Amino acid sequence: MIPVQGFEGATVAVLGLGRSGLASARALRAGGAEALCWDDNPAARDVAESEGFTCADLTRPGAFENVSGLIVSPGIPHLYPKPNPVVLAALRAGVPVDNDIGLFFRSFATAEWQNFDIAPKVVAVTGSNGKSTTSALIHHVLEQAGRGTQLAGNIGRGVLDLDPAVDGDVIVLELSSYQTDLARALTTDVAVFTNLSPDHLDRHGGMGGYFAAKRRLFAEGGPDRAVIGVDEAEGLFLADQLSEGPGDDRVIRVSVAEKLSGPGWQVFARKGFLSEWRKGRQVGSIDLRPIRGLPGTHNHQNACAAYAVARTLGLAPKVIEKGFASFGGLPHRSQIIAERDGVTYVNDSKATNVDAAKKALGAFDNIRWICGGLEKEGGLGDLAEATGAVRKAYVIGREAAGFAMQLKGVEAVVCNTMAEAVRQAVAEAEAGDTVLLAPAAASFDQYDSFEKRGEDFGAEVKRALGF
């Protein structure tokens, strides 16, 4: 646990008592503060009270008298589409609003660091797609290299549940836009921007607000190094904003769309080969094609970003390549779950938006595509350019018929349920095919989460194959 600094003897309100909220309350208490908790769910309040925390309705008049701060869980809106009433009350009372990420950055460094030979570092990864895989890959490479490292944030543990840093420790954080948007402190050593595509637009008031939330990791934190995916205009703009000129190697530009050149520091992948260039010459390369845990161009982008971070931390290219080779991938992200009779079954349930689905579709040939779910804003129009390898689509979800009608140029069958989609795909698949779950939609019409959807896909595949 990371005890929170700066609130000793003060009362701090905590809104939302899920994983991050309870961890915040515990860390505040460990730092000598009193946590005043609230959640609309009585069961969540019961859990907090069983741990000795005081729960009080923060919507009541005068609730923020003598309160020094409000810590908000990431799922709770603080501005768009409209502020939660508790957040609005705190704003009107002039009470500073923060989240667990802000508490972490104000509390992670301690006086004990003066005795360390190597100061701990924090690597933070944000972006629309690939941030989980990139974060996990960085963590894996560091572990394989024998470096002390912990993984947290939007993946793994909550940030305040981390162990206090030891000499030379590297903390790897995956941070969503919900987390970067509100944190009052974001002082990373290395910050990564993978890419940007439309997502969570209602929460951020549009695309500009969404990009602004991501940009805060760099503008507010001032990282020593920034690794920036430059295949979208926003990434190009961000890299330019952070750089003092073409040769400024504090900014490492990453691409899978083109060969990068110039006097600075670049890492790019073309036709499955990763290349690192510095000061106009190549200094490292990795053949990514045989690495099964990183299939497709989108994973090659993740590999480029992870490679760049590892290089900033002093790892040699051969050490990084060895770490890549042993990386098994993450559940629900281009995860190979079965192979039989020449057919490969891949779970990419995390492909919850059109851009992520396009990248998944681009990673495989001869695809039998299971898709559908709760459609996100913007529709499916952009998917047409990525469906060339699709042999047939099997559409699930409450609105499967409407979803299928938008798949222009693709043979599609309405299956409604995962069980039926898997049954038909397995029956029709031939050697060389890939049965791919890449929904291009949220899961909430049928499942509690994309993880539950992916688990159901895996269970149905095993049932159909007789595992």
Short mmCIF file of C-alpha atoms in Angstrom, two decimals:
data_model
loop_
_atom_site.label_atom_id
_atom_site.label_comp_id
_atom_site.label_asym_id
_atom_site.label_seq_id
_atom_site.Cartn_x
_atom_site.Cartn_y
_atom_site.Cartn_z
CA MET A 1 0.00 0.00 0.00
CA ILE A 2 1.10 3.59 -0.73
CA PRO A 3 0.11 5.74 2.31
CA VAL A 4 -1.28 9.06 1.09
CA GLN A 5 0.83 12.08 2.03
CA GLY A 6 -0.37 15.60 2.74
CA PHE A 7 -3.68 14.92 4.49
CA GLU A 8 -2.60 13.89 7.98
CA GLY A 9 -5.34 14.84 10.48
CA ALA A 10 -7.70 15.95 7.69
CA THR A 11 -11.04 14.57 6.53
CA VAL A 12 -11.15 13.50 2.87
CA ALA A 13 -14.36 12.35 1.17
CA VAL A 14 -14.30 9.31 -1.13
CA LEU A 15 -17.03 8.87 -3.75
CA GLY A 16 -17.45 5.40 -5.22
CA LEU A 17 -16.38 2.34 -3.25
CA GLY A 18 -15.23 -0.06 -5.93
CA ARG A 19 -11.62 -1.20 -6.28
CA SER A 20 -10.04 2.24 -6.57
CA GLY A 21 -12.36 3.90 -4.04
CA LEU A 22 -11.73 1.40 -1.25
CA ALA A 23 -7.99 1.43 -2.00
CA SER A 24 -8.06 5.24 -1.73
CA ALA A 25 -9.85 5.08 1.62
CA ARG A 26 -7.34 2.58 2.99
CA ALA A 27 -4.37 4.60 1.74
CA LEU A 28 -5.78 7.81 3.20
CA ARG A 29 -6.21 6.12 6.56
CA ALA A 30 -2.67 4.72 6.36
CA GLY A 31 -1.45 8.29 5.84
CA GLY A 32 -3.25 9.61 8.91
CA ALA A 33 -6.37 11.04 7.26
CA GLU A 34 -10.00 10.25 7.98
CA ALA A 35 -11.85 8.87 4.95
CA LEU A 36 -15.52 9.85 4.72
CA CYS A 37 -17.07 7.40 2.26
CA TRP A 38 -20.14 7.27 0.06
CA ASP A 39 -21.57 5.04 -2.66
CA ASP A 40 -25.14 4.85 -3.94
CA ASN A 41 -24.95 1.07 -3.60
CA PRO A 42 -25.79 -0.04 -0.03
CA ALA A 43 -23.77 -3.25 -0.48
CA ALA A 44 -20.65 -1.22 -1.27
CA ARG A 45 -21.24 0.92 1.82
CA ASP A 46 -21.60 -2.22 3.92
CA VAL A 47 -18.17 -3.41 2.77
CA ALA A 48 -16.59 -0.07 3.65
CA GLU A 49 -18.25 0.02 7.06
CA SER A 50 -17.08 -3.53 7.76
CA GLU A 51 -13.54 -2.18 7.41
CA GLY A 52 -14.24 0.56 9.94
CA PHE A 53 -14.84 3.45 7.54
CA THR A 54 -17.53 6.06 8.17
CA CYS A 55 -20.14 6.36 5.42
CA ALA A 56 -22.14 9.56 5.09
CA ASP A 57 -24.49 10.82 2.40
CA LEU A 58 -22.39 13.37 0.53
CA THR A 59 -25.46 14.78 -1.23
CA ARG A 60 -26.90 16.24 1.98
CA PRO A 61 -26.58 20.00 2.66
CA GLY A 62 -23.35 20.91 4.43
CA ALA A 63 -21.72 17.56 3.65
CA PHE A 64 -18.44 19.24 2.66
CA GLU A 65 -17.95 21.37 5.75
CA ASN A 66 -14.47 20.69 7.15
CA VAL A 67 -13.67 18.35 4.23
CA SER A 68 -10.24 18.87 2.65
CA GLY A 69 -10.78 17.00 -0.62
CA LEU A 70 -13.01 14.70 -2.65
CA ILE A 71 -11.58 11.57 -4.28
CA VAL A 72 -13.73 10.35 -7.17
CA SER A 73 -13.70 6.87 -8.71
CA PRO A 74 -13.02 6.85 -12.47
CA GLY A 75 -16.47 5.65 -13.55
CA ILE A 76 -18.20 8.68 -12.02
CA PRO A 77 -18.67 11.74 -14.32
CA HIS A 78 -17.19 14.96 -12.99
CA LEU A 79 -18.02 17.24 -15.93
CA TYR A 80 -19.65 15.61 -18.98
CA PRO A 81 -22.30 14.64 -19.87
CA LYS A 82 -23.11 16.29 -16.54
CA PRO A 83 -21.37 16.28 -13.16
CA ASN A 84 -22.40 13.78 -10.53
CA PRO A 85 -24.38 15.67 -7.84
CA VAL A 86 -21.73 14.95 -5.20
CA VAL A 87 -18.97 16.28 -7.44
CA LEU A 88 -21.06 19.36 -8.20
CA ALA A 89 -21.55 19.96 -4.48
CA ALA A 90 -17.79 19.74 -3.90
CA LEU A 91 -17.10 22.16 -6.74
CA ARG A 92 -19.59 24.67 -5.32
CA ALA A 93 -18.02 24.30 -1.88
CA GLY A 94 -14.55 24.93 -3.32
CA VAL A 95 -13.33 21.51 -2.21
CA PRO A 96 -10.47 20.17 -4.42
CA VAL A 97 -11.55 17.17 -6.50
CA ASP A 98 -8.98 14.48 -7.33
CA ASN A 99 -8.72 10.75 -7.94
CA ASP A 100 -6.51 7.85 -6.85
CA ILE A 101 -4.00 8.61 -9.62
CA GLY A 102 -3.47 12.11 -8.26
CA LEU A 103 -3.07 10.71 -4.72
CA PHE A 104 -0.51 8.21 -5.99
CA PHE A 105 1.69 10.80 -7.67
CA ARG A 106 1.66 13.11 -4.64
CA SER A 107 2.54 10.21 -2.32
CA PHE A 108 4.77 7.73 -4.17
CA ALA A 109 8.14 9.41 -3.56
CA THR A 110 9.33 9.35 0.06
CA ALA A 111 12.34 10.48 2.07
CA GLU A 112 13.67 6.90 1.91
CA TRP A 113 14.50 7.41 -1.75
CA GLN A 114 17.53 9.45 -0.67
CA ASN A 115 19.15 6.14 0.35
CA PHE A 116 18.55 4.44 -3.01
CA ASP A 117 21.34 3.99 -5.56
CA ILE A 118 18.83 4.19 -8.41
CA ALA A 119 15.69 6.29 -7.99
CA PRO A 120 12.45 4.47 -8.86
CA LYS A 121 10.77 5.47 -12.10
CA VAL A 122 7.16 5.65 -13.27
CA VAL A 123 6.14 4.79 -16.84
CA ALA A 124 2.56 5.76 -17.75
CA VAL A 125 0.77 4.57 -20.90
CA THR A 126 -2.36 6.13 -22.37
CA GLY A 127 -4.17 6.13 -25.73
CA SER A 128 -7.34 4.74 -27.27
CA ASN A 129 -6.18 1.24 -28.19
CA GLY A 130 -3.25 -0.94 -27.21
CA LYS A 131 -2.46 0.64 -23.87
CA SER A 132 -3.13 -2.55 -21.88
CA THR A 133 -0.94 -4.69 -24.12
CA THR A 134 1.77 -2.03 -24.24
CA SER A 135 1.78 -1.69 -20.45
CA ALA A 136 1.83 -5.45 -19.89
CA LEU A 137 4.57 -5.89 -22.50
CA ILE A 138 6.80 -3.25 -20.87
CA HIS A 139 6.27 -4.92 -17.50
CA HIS A 140 7.02 -8.37 -18.94
CA VAL A 141 10.22 -7.25 -20.67
CA LEU A 142 11.46 -5.63 -17.46
CA GLU A 143 10.67 -8.76 -15.45
CA GLN A 144 12.47 -10.97 -17.95
CA ALA A 145 15.47 -8.64 -17.77
CA GLY A 146 15.59 -8.99 -13.98
CA ARG A 147 14.44 -5.43 -13.25
CA GLY A 148 12.17 -4.77 -10.27
CA THR A 149 8.78 -3.73 -11.63
CA GLN A 150 5.10 -3.43 -10.69
CA LEU A 151 2.06 -3.10 -12.99
CA ALA A 152 -1.04 -1.14 -12.00
CA GLY A 153 -3.68 1.44 -12.90
CA ASN A 154 -6.32 0.47 -15.41
CA ILE A 155 -4.77 -3.00 -15.48
CA GLY A 156 -3.77 -5.28 -12.63
CA ARG A 157 -3.70 -3.62 -9.22
CA GLY A 158 -5.02 -0.25 -8.13
CA VAL A 159 -2.22 2.31 -7.94
CA LEU A 160 -2.53 2.79 -4.18
CA ASP A 161 -2.39 -0.98 -3.66
CA LEU A 162 1.17 -1.06 -4.98
CA ASP A 163 4.05 -1.89 -2.68
CA PRO A 164 6.27 1.02 -1.66
CA ALA A 165 9.09 1.41 -4.15
CA VAL A 166 12.46 -0.24 -3.67
CA ASP A 167 15.84 0.69 -5.12
CA GLY A 168 15.60 0.81 -8.93
CA ASP A 169 11.91 -0.12 -9.09
CA VAL A 170 9.96 0.67 -12.28
CA ILE A 171 6.22 1.23 -11.93
CA VAL A 172 4.23 0.72 -15.15
CA LEU A 173 0.79 2.33 -15.19
CA GLU A 174 -1.97 2.00 -17.74
CA LEU A 175 -4.06 5.17 -17.53
CA SER A 176 -7.44 5.71 -19.16
CA SER A 177 -8.79 9.11 -20.18
CA TYR A 178 -11.11 8.92 -17.15
CA GLN A 179 -8.02 8.75 -14.94
CA THR A 180 -5.83 11.35 -16.65
CA ASP A 181 -8.69 13.83 -17.00
CA LEU A 182 -9.12 14.41 -13.27
CA ALA A 183 -5.76 13.66 -11.62
CA ARG A 184 -4.24 16.77 -10.06
CA ALA A 185 -0.71 15.32 -10.29
CA LEU A 186 0.75 13.33 -13.22
CA THR A 187 4.51 13.44 -12.74
CA THR A 188 5.74 10.48 -14.77
CA ASP A 189 9.32 9.79 -15.86
CA VAL A 190 8.26 8.26 -19.18
CA ALA A 191 4.85 8.88 -20.77
CA VAL A 192 3.44 6.93 -23.74
CA PHE A 193 0.69 7.93 -26.18
CA THR A 194 -0.26 4.94 -28.34
CA ASN A 195 -2.94 6.32 -30.70
CA LEU A 196 -6.28 8.09 -30.76
CA SER A 197 -9.66 7.09 -32.17
CA PRO A 198 -13.21 8.11 -31.17
CA ASP A 199 -14.27 6.62 -27.83
CA HIS A 200 -15.94 7.83 -24.61
CA LEU A 201 -16.99 11.00 -26.44
CA ASP A 202 -20.05 11.63 -24.23
CA ARG A 203 -17.81 11.55 -21.15
CA HIS A 204 -15.42 14.15 -22.58
CA GLY A 205 -17.79 16.44 -24.48
CA GLY A 206 -16.50 15.38 -27.90
CA MET A 207 -13.26 14.43 -29.62
CA GLY A 208 -11.43 17.59 -28.57
CA GLY A 209 -12.18 16.96 -24.91
CA TYR A 210 -11.15 13.32 -25.27
CA PHE A 211 -7.77 14.28 -26.74
CA ALA A 212 -7.34 16.99 -24.10
CA ALA A 213 -7.82 14.37 -21.37
CA LYS A 214 -5.05 12.23 -22.88
CA ARG A 215 -2.80 15.24 -23.45
CA ARG A 216 -2.86 16.13 -19.73
CA LEU A 217 -0.45 13.24 -19.04
CA PHE A 218 2.17 15.14 -21.02
CA ALA A 219 1.21 18.78 -20.48
CA GLU A 220 0.68 18.51 -16.71
CA GLY A 221 3.34 15.95 -15.93
CA GLY A 222 6.33 17.09 -17.96
CA PRO A 223 7.86 13.62 -18.45
CA ASP A 224 11.59 13.25 -19.01
CA ARG A 225 10.84 11.13 -22.07
CA ALA A 226 7.71 10.96 -24.23
CA VAL A 227 6.96 8.05 -26.57
CA ILE A 228 4.37 9.23 -29.10
CA GLY A 229 2.48 7.30 -31.77
CA VAL A 230 2.41 9.66 -34.74
CA ASP A 231 0.09 7.80 -37.13
CA GLU A 232 -2.78 10.21 -36.35
CA ALA A 233 -2.82 13.99 -36.52
CA GLU A 234 -3.24 14.26 -32.74
CA GLY A 235 -0.04 12.28 -32.15
CA LEU A 236 1.88 14.40 -34.64
CA PHE A 237 0.61 17.53 -32.92
CA LEU A 238 1.49 16.23 -29.45
CA ALA A 239 5.02 15.24 -30.51
CA ASP A 240 5.52 18.68 -32.03
CA GLN A 241 4.25 20.40 -28.88
CA LEU A 242 6.70 18.51 -26.69
CA SER A 243 9.75 18.82 -28.93
CA GLU A 244 12.22 21.70 -29.19
CA GLY A 245 13.25 20.66 -32.70
CA PRO A 246 13.80 17.72 -35.09
CA GLY A 247 16.82 16.45 -33.14
CA ASP A 248 15.20 16.59 -29.69
CA ASP A 249 15.49 12.97 -28.54
CA ARG A 250 13.37 13.53 -25.43
CA VAL A 251 10.50 12.71 -27.80
CA ILE A 252 10.55 9.26 -29.42
CA ARG A 253 8.22 9.03 -32.40
CA VAL A 254 6.57 5.67 -33.13
CA SER A 255 4.85 4.53 -36.33
CA VAL A 256 3.52 1.47 -38.13
CA ALA A 257 2.28 3.49 -41.10
CA GLU A 258 5.56 4.76 -42.52
CA LYS A 259 9.32 4.73 -42.23
CA LEU A 260 10.35 7.62 -40.02
CA SER A 261 13.45 9.66 -40.72
CA GLY A 262 15.33 12.66 -39.40
CA PRO A 263 17.95 13.46 -36.77
CA GLY A 264 15.79 12.54 -33.77
CA TRP A 265 14.84 9.23 -32.15
CA GLN A 266 12.34 7.02 -34.02
CA VAL A 267 11.00 3.48 -33.68
CA PHE A 268 8.85 2.10 -36.48
CA ALA A 269 7.67 -1.24 -37.85
CA ARG A 270 7.28 -2.09 -41.54
CA LYS A 271 6.27 -5.49 -42.92
CA GLY A 272 6.86 -7.10 -39.52
CA PHE A 273 10.31 -5.64 -38.86
CA LEU A 274 10.86 -3.18 -36.01
CA SER A 275 13.64 -0.62 -36.54
CA GLU A 276 15.17 1.91 -34.17
CA TRP A 277 16.87 4.96 -35.67
CA ARG A 278 18.81 7.67 -33.83
CA LYS A 279 20.61 10.64 -35.36
CA GLY A 280 19.93 9.39 -38.86
CA ARG A 281 21.20 5.81 -38.51
CA GLN A 282 19.76 2.46 -37.50
CA VAL A 283 20.85 1.26 -34.06
CA GLY A 284 18.52 -1.70 -33.44
CA SER A 285 16.00 -4.04 -35.08
CA ILE A 286 13.69 -6.97 -34.25
CA ASP A 287 11.84 -9.38 -36.53
CA LEU A 288 8.34 -9.37 -35.02
CA ARG A 289 6.80 -11.88 -37.43
CA PRO A 290 7.51 -15.07 -35.44
CA ILE A 291 6.30 -13.62 -32.12
CA ARG A 292 2.90 -15.26 -31.60
CA GLY A 293 1.92 -13.08 -28.67
CA LEU A 294 2.07 -9.94 -30.87
CA PRO A 295 0.12 -10.66 -34.07
CA GLY A 296 -0.82 -7.94 -36.53
CA THR A 297 0.08 -4.35 -37.22
CA HIS A 298 -1.71 -3.03 -34.13
CA ASN A 299 0.43 -5.24 -31.90
CA HIS A 300 3.52 -4.17 -33.80
CA GLN A 301 2.64 -0.61 -32.79
CA ASN A 302 2.40 -1.78 -29.18
CA ALA A 303 5.79 -3.48 -29.57
CA CYS A 304 7.36 -0.29 -30.95
CA ALA A 305 6.11 1.73 -27.98
CA ALA A 306 7.24 -0.89 -25.44
CA TYR A 307 10.62 -1.17 -27.16
CA ALA A 308 11.10 2.60 -27.01
CA VAL A 309 10.32 2.66 -23.29
CA ALA A 310 12.68 -0.23 -22.58
CA ARG A 311 15.45 1.55 -24.45
CA THR A 312 14.95 4.70 -22.37
CA LEU A 313 15.37 2.47 -19.30
CA GLY A 314 18.72 1.18 -20.56
CA LEU A 315 17.82 -2.25 -21.96
CA ALA A 316 19.68 -3.57 -25.00
CA PRO A 317 17.78 -4.56 -28.16
CA LYS A 318 18.63 -8.27 -27.76
CA VAL A 319 17.31 -8.24 -24.18
CA ILE A 320 14.08 -6.62 -25.36
CA GLU A 321 13.73 -9.12 -28.21
CA LYS A 322 14.08 -12.01 -25.76
CA GLY A 323 11.33 -10.51 -23.61
CA PHE A 324 9.06 -10.07 -26.62
CA ALA A 325 9.55 -13.71 -27.64
CA SER A 326 8.24 -15.00 -24.30
CA PHE A 327 5.24 -12.64 -24.13
CA GLY A 328 2.01 -14.63 -24.25
CA GLY A 329 -0.35 -11.73 -24.85
CA LEU A 330 -3.26 -10.57 -22.70
CA PRO A 331 -6.66 -12.22 -22.27
CA HIS A 332 -9.33 -10.86 -24.65
CA ARG A 333 -6.76 -9.08 -26.83
CA SER A 334 -5.86 -11.10 -29.96
CA GLN A 335 -5.66 -14.10 -27.63
CA ILE A 336 -5.32 -17.48 -29.31
CA ILE A 337 -7.55 -19.78 -27.28
CA ALA A 338 -7.65 -22.91 -29.44
CA GLU A 339 -6.33 -24.51 -32.64
CA ARG A 340 -7.76 -27.57 -34.34
CA ASP A 341 -7.70 -28.99 -37.87
CA GLY A 342 -5.89 -25.94 -39.18
CA VAL A 343 -8.42 -23.48 -37.72
CA THR A 344 -7.31 -20.87 -35.17
CA TYR A 345 -9.72 -19.41 -32.62
CA VAL A 346 -8.93 -15.88 -31.45
CA ASN A 347 -10.57 -13.89 -28.64
CA ASP A 348 -10.34 -10.11 -29.14
CA SER A 349 -13.36 -9.18 -27.03
CA LYS A 350 -11.52 -5.98 -26.03
CA ALA A 351 -12.11 -4.70 -29.59
CA THR A 352 -15.06 -2.67 -28.31
CA ASN A 353 -14.87 0.09 -30.91
CA VAL A 354 -14.55 0.28 -34.69
CA ASP A 355 -10.88 1.24 -34.71
CA ALA A 356 -9.87 -1.69 -32.47
CA ALA A 357 -11.92 -4.10 -34.59
CA LYS A 358 -10.27 -2.82 -37.78
CA LYS A 359 -6.87 -3.55 -36.30
CA ALA A 360 -7.90 -7.03 -35.25
CA LEU A 361 -9.33 -7.76 -38.71
CA GLY A 362 -6.06 -6.63 -40.25
CA ALA A 363 -4.05 -9.17 -38.26
CA PHE A 364 -5.46 -12.37 -39.76
CA ASP A 365 -6.44 -13.99 -43.06
CA ASN A 366 -9.56 -15.99 -43.98
CA ILE A 367 -11.63 -14.67 -41.08
CA ARG A 368 -14.91 -16.00 -39.79
CA TRP A 369 -15.86 -12.93 -37.81
CA ILE A 370 -18.07 -12.91 -34.70
CA CYS A 371 -19.18 -9.33 -34.10
CA GLY A 372 -21.97 -7.19 -32.71
CA GLY A 373 -23.18 -5.81 -29.41
CA LEU A 374 -24.06 -2.37 -28.12
CA GLU A 375 -23.12 -0.09 -30.99
CA LYS A 376 -21.09 3.00 -30.17
CA GLU A 377 -21.55 6.52 -31.48
CA GLY A 378 -20.46 6.98 -35.08
CA GLY A 379 -21.76 3.73 -36.57
CA LEU A 380 -19.79 1.12 -38.49
CA GLY A 381 -19.06 2.92 -41.74
CA ASP A 382 -15.28 2.89 -41.31
CA LEU A 383 -15.22 -0.91 -40.98
CA ALA A 384 -15.81 -1.50 -44.69
CA GLU A 385 -12.19 -0.86 -45.61
CA ALA A 386 -10.97 -3.53 -43.15
CA THR A 387 -13.22 -6.46 -44.06
CA GLY A 388 -11.36 -7.76 -47.11
CA ALA A 389 -10.19 -10.90 -45.28
CA VAL A 390 -13.63 -11.69 -43.85
CA ARG A 391 -15.21 -14.82 -45.34
CA LYS A 392 -18.39 -14.49 -43.27
CA ALA A 393 -19.71 -12.51 -40.31
CA TYR A 394 -21.76 -14.04 -37.49
CA VAL A 395 -23.58 -11.22 -35.73
CA ILE A 396 -24.64 -11.30 -32.08
CA GLY A 397 -26.39 -8.86 -29.77
CA ARG A 398 -29.83 -7.45 -29.10
CA GLU A 399 -29.67 -5.39 -32.30
CA ALA A 400 -27.91 -7.99 -34.44
CA ALA A 401 -30.13 -7.48 -37.48
CA GLY A 402 -29.43 -3.74 -37.62
CA PHE A 403 -25.74 -4.34 -37.04
CA ALA A 404 -25.60 -6.88 -39.88
CA MET A 405 -27.29 -4.49 -42.32
CA GLN A 406 -24.38 -2.05 -41.90
CA LEU A 407 -21.76 -4.63 -42.92
CA LYS A 408 -21.71 -3.69 -46.61
CA GLY A 409 -20.00 -6.17 -48.90
CA VAL A 410 -19.75 -8.88 -46.22
CA GLU A 411 -21.81 -12.07 -46.11
CA ALA A 412 -23.46 -11.90 -42.71
CA VAL A 413 -25.79 -14.12 -40.73
CA VAL A 414 -27.79 -12.99 -37.69
CA CYS A 415 -27.04 -15.35 -34.80
CA ASN A 416 -28.10 -13.20 -31.81
CA THR A 417 -26.32 -15.37 -29.21
CA MET A 418 -22.66 -16.26 -28.77
CA ALA A 419 -23.52 -19.97 -28.62
CA GLU A 420 -25.19 -19.90 -32.03
CA ALA A 421 -22.47 -17.75 -33.60
CA VAL A 422 -19.73 -20.09 -32.41
CA ARG A 423 -21.68 -23.17 -33.43
CA GLN A 424 -22.12 -21.92 -37.00
CA ALA A 425 -18.57 -20.60 -37.32
CA VAL A 426 -17.04 -23.86 -36.10
CA ALA A 427 -19.25 -25.92 -38.42
CA GLU A 428 -18.29 -23.84 -41.47
CA ALA A 429 -14.60 -23.16 -40.75
CA GLU A 430 -11.98 -24.76 -42.99
CA ALA A 431 -8.24 -25.28 -42.62
CA GLY A 432 -6.48 -21.92 -42.80
CA ASP A 433 -9.42 -20.00 -41.35
CA THR A 434 -9.41 -17.87 -38.20
CA VAL A 435 -12.57 -17.69 -36.11
CA LEU A 436 -12.22 -14.22 -34.62
CA LEU A 437 -14.28 -12.51 -31.93
CA ALA A 438 -13.77 -8.78 -32.55
CA PRO A 439 -17.16 -7.23 -31.70
CA ALA A 440 -16.64 -3.58 -32.74
CA ALA A 441 -19.19 -2.81 -30.01
CA ALA A 442 -19.63 -2.64 -26.27
CA SER A 443 -20.80 -5.72 -24.39
CA PHE A 444 -23.45 -4.30 -22.11
CA ASP A 445 -26.50 -5.43 -24.10
CA GLN A 446 -25.70 -9.06 -23.20
CA TYR A 447 -22.74 -9.09 -20.78
CA ASP A 448 -21.51 -7.20 -17.72
CA SER A 449 -18.11 -6.58 -19.34
CA PHE A 450 -15.97 -7.37 -22.36
CA GLU A 451 -14.17 -9.90 -20.15
CA LYS A 452 -17.39 -11.83 -19.56
CA ARG A 453 -18.09 -11.77 -23.30
CA GLY A 454 -14.62 -13.12 -24.05
CA GLU A 455 -14.96 -15.82 -21.42
CA ASP A 456 -18.27 -16.89 -22.96
CA PHE A 457 -16.67 -17.08 -26.40
CA GLY A 458 -13.90 -19.27 -25.02
CA ALA A 459 -16.35 -21.53 -23.23
CA GLU A 460 -18.51 -21.94 -26.36
CA VAL A 461 -15.46 -22.70 -28.53
CA LYS A 462 -14.31 -25.40 -26.11
CA ARG A 463 -17.83 -26.81 -25.97
CA ALA A 464 -18.11 -26.89 -29.76
CA LEU A 465 -14.69 -28.52 -30.13
CA GLY A 466 -15.34 -31.02 -27.36
CA PHE A 467 -12.53 -29.81 -25.09
#
